[in-house]
CSV table of C-alpha atoms and ligand atoms in Angstrom, one decimal:
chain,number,residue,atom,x,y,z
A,1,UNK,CA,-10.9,16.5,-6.4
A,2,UNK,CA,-13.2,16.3,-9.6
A,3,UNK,CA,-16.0,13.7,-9.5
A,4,UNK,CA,-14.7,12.3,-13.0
A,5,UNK,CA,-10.9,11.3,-10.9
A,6,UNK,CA,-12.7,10.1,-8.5
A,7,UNK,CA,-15.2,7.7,-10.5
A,8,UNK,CA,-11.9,6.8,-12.7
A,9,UNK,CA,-10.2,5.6,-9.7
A,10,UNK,CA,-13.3,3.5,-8.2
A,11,UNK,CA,-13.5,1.9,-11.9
A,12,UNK,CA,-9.6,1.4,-11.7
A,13,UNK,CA,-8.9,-0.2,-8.6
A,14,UNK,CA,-11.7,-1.9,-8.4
A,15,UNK,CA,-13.8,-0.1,-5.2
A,16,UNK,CA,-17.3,-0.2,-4.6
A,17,UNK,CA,-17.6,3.7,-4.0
A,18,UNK,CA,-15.7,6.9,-3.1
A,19,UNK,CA,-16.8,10.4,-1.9
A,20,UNK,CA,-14.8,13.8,-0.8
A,21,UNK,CA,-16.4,14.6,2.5
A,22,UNK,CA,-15.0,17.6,5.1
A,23,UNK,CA,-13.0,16.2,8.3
A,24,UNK,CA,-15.7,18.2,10.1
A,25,UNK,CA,-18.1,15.4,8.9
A,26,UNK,CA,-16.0,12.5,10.9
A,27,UNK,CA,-17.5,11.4,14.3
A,28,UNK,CA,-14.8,10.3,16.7
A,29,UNK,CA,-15.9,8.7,19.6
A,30,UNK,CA,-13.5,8.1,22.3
A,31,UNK,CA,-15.1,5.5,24.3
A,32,UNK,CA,-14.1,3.1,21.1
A,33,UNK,CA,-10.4,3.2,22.7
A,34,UNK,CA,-12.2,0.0,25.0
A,35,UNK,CA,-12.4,-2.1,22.0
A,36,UNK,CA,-8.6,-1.9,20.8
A,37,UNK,CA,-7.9,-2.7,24.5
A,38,UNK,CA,-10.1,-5.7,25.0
A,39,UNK,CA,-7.9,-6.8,21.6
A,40,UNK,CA,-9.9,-8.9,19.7
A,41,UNK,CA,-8.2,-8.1,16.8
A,42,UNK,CA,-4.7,-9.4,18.5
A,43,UNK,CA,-2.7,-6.3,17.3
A,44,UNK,CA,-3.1,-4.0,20.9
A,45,UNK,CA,0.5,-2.7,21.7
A,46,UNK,CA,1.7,-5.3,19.1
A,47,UNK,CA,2.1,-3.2,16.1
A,48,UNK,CA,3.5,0.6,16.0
A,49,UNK,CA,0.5,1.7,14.4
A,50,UNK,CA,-2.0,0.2,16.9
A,51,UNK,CA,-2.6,1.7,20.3
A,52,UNK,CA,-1.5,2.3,23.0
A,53,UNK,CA,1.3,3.2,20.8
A,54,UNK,CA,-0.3,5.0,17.8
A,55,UNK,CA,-1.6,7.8,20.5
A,56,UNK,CA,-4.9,8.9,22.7
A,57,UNK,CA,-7.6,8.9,20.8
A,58,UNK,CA,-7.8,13.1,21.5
A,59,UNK,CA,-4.0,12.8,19.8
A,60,UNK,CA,-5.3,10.7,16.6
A,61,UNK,CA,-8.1,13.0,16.3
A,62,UNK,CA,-6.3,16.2,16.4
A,63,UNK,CA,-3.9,14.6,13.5
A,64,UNK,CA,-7.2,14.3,11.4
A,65,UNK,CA,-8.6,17.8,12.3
A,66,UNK,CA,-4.9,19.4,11.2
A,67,UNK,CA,-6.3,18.5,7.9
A,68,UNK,CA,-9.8,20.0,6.1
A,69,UNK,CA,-10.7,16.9,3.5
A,70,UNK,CA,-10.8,13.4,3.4
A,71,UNK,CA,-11.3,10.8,0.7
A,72,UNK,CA,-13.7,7.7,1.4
A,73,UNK,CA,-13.3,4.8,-0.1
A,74,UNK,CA,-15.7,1.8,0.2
A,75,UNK,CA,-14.9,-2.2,-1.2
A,76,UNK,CA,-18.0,-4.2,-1.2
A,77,UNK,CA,-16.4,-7.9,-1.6
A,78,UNK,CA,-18.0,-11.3,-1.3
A,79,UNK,CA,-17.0,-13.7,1.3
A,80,UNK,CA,-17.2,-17.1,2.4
A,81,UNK,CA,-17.2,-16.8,6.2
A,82,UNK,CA,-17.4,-13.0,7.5
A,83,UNK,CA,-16.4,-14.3,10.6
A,84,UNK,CA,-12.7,-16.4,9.5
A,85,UNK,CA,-10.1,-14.0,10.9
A,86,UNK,CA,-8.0,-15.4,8.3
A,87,UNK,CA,-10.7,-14.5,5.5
A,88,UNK,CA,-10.7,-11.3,6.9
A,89,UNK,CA,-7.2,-10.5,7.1
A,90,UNK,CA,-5.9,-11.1,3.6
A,91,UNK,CA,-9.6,-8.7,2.3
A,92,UNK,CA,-8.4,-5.9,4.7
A,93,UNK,CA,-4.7,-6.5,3.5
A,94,UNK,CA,-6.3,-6.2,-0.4
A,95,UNK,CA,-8.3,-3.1,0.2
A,96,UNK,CA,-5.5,-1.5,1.8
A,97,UNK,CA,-3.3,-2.2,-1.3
A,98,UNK,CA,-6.5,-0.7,-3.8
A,99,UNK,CA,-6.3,2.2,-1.4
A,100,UNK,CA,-2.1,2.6,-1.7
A,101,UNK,CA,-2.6,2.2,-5.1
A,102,UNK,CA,-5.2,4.8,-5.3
A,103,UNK,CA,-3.2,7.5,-3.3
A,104,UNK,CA,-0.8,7.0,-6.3
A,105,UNK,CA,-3.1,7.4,-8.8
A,106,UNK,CA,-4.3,10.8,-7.0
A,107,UNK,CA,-0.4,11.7,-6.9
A,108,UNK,CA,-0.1,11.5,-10.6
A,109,UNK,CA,-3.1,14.0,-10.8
A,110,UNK,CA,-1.7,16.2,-9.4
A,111,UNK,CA,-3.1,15.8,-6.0
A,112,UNK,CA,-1.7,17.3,-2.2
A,113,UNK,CA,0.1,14.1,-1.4
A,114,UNK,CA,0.8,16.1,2.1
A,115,UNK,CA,-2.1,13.8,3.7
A,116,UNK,CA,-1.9,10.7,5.1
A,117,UNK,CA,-4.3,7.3,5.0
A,118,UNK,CA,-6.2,5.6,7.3
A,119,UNK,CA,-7.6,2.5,6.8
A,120,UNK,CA,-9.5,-1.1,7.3
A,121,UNK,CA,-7.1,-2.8,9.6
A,122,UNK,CA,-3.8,-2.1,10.9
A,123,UNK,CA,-0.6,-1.3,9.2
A,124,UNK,CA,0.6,-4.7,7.2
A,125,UNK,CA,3.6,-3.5,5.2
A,126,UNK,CA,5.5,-5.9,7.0
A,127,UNK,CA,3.9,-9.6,7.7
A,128,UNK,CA,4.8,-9.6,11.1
A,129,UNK,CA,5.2,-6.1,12.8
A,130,UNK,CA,8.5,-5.5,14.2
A,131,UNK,CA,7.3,-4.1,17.4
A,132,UNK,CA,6.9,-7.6,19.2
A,133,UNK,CA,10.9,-7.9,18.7
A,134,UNK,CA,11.5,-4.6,19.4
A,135,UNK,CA,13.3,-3.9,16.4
A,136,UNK,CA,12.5,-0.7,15.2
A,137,UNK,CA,9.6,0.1,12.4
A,138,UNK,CA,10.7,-0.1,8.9
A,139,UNK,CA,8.4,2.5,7.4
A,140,UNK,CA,7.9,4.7,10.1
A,141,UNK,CA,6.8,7.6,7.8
A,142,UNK,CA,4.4,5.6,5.7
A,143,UNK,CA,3.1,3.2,8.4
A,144,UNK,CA,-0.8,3.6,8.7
A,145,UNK,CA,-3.5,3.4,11.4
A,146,UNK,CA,-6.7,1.9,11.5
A,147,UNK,CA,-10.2,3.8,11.7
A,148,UNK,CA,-10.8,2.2,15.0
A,149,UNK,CA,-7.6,2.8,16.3
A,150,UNK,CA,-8.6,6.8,15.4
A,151,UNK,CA,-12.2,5.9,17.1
A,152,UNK,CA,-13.8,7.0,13.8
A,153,UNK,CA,-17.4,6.4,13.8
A,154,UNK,CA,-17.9,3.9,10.3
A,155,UNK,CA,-21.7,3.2,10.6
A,156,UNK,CA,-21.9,7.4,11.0
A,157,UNK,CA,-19.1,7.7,8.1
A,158,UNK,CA,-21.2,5.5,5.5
A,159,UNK,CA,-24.2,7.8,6.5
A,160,UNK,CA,-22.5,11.2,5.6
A,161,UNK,CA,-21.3,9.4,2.7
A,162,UNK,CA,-24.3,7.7,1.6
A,163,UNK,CA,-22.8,4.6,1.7
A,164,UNK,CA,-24.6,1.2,2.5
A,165,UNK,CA,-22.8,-0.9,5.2
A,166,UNK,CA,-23.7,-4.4,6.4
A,167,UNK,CA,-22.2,-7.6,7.4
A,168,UNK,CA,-24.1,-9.9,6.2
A,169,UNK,CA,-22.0,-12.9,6.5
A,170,UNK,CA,-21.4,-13.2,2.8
A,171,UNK,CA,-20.6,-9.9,2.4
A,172,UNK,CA,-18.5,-7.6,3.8
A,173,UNK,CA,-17.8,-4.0,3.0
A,174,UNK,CA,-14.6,-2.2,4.3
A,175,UNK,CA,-13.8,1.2,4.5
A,176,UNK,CA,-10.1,3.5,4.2
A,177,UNK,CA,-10.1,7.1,4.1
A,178,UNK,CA,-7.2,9.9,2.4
A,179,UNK,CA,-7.0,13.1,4.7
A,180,UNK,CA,-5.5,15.6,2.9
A,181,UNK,CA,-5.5,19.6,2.6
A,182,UNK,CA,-3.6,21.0,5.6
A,183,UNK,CA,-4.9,23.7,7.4
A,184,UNK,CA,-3.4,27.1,7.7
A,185,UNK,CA,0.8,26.8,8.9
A,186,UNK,CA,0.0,28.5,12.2
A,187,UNK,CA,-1.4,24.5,12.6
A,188,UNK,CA,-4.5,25.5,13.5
A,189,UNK,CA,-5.5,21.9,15.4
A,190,UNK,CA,-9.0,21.7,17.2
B,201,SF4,S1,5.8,-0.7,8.7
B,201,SF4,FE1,6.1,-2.8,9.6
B,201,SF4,S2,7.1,-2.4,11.5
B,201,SF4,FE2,6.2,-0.4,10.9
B,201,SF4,S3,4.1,-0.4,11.9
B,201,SF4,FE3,3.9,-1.3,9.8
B,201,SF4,S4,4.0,-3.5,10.1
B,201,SF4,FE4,4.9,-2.5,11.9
């Protein structure tokens, strides 16, 4: 991916920053699987893409490792309470729609499209997740997972990135990632 794209696409949908950075730079960190489970978010085995459902966190990991790049993208946004769930959940539901709408932008350049995304918050095509009524997911190929939910380090991801992060109760950056390039066929997996 050339750094013009990329600066294009921050310009264009409106992002704070974006970097290309190997998978091998991701720190995963297992022992964040407690957090999904304690649930503060409400969405723990509520929506398909959030565990237990989505898969261990040495499952999500390996689906990250099949792959040998990743796409960062950062939104720095203002806010009026950091800490109004509400607030929160429509910001994470916009920068997931910049970061849909940037993985269409990298498909009209040409770009692998054989990755997949993982972002802010969990998946939110729908406005209610089917998985409470037990009706099956509607976009089972496209539905996406969080970074928590993979136990991705973000405070270590900014770093490698050289990215600021900070909640500073007015402001609130959020983060979504594009793994793409598919290592060799064999599926080499770590
Ligand atoms: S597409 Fe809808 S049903 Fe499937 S995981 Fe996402 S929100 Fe849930």
């Amino acid at each position: 991916m050339d750094q013009k794209t990329l600066e294009h696409i921050v310009k264009h949908e409106g992002f704070e920053k974006a970097a290309e950075i190997s998978t091998d730079d991701l720190v995963f960190v297992p022992e964040y699987r407690k957090f999904c489970e304690e649930n503060a978010c409400g969405n723990y085995n509520k929506n398909y893409a959030c565990p237990p459902y989505s898969g261990t966190p040495k499952e999500m990991k390996q689906r990250v490792l099949a792959y040998r790049r990743c796409i960062v993208f950062q939104s720095k946004t203002p806010v009026k309470d950091a800490f109004d769930n509400a607030e929160m959940k429509k910001l994470k539901r916009k920068h997931t729609q910049m970061t849909l709408q940037a993985m269409k932008e990298l498909k009209t350049d040409g770009m692998d499209m054989d990755g997949f995304p993982i972002m802010c918050g969990p998946c939110n095509f729908c406005e209610e997740c089917m998985m409470p009524s037990g009706k099956p997911c509607v976009k089972e190929s496209m539905r996406f997972s969080c970074l928590s939910a993979y136990c991705i380090d973000v405070g270590k991801l900014a770093e490698s990135c050289n990215m600021e992060i900070q909640w500073s109760g007015n402001e609130v950056y959020y983060f979504s990632i594009y793994v793409f390039d598919k290592k060799d066929k064999s599926g080499e997996i770590r």
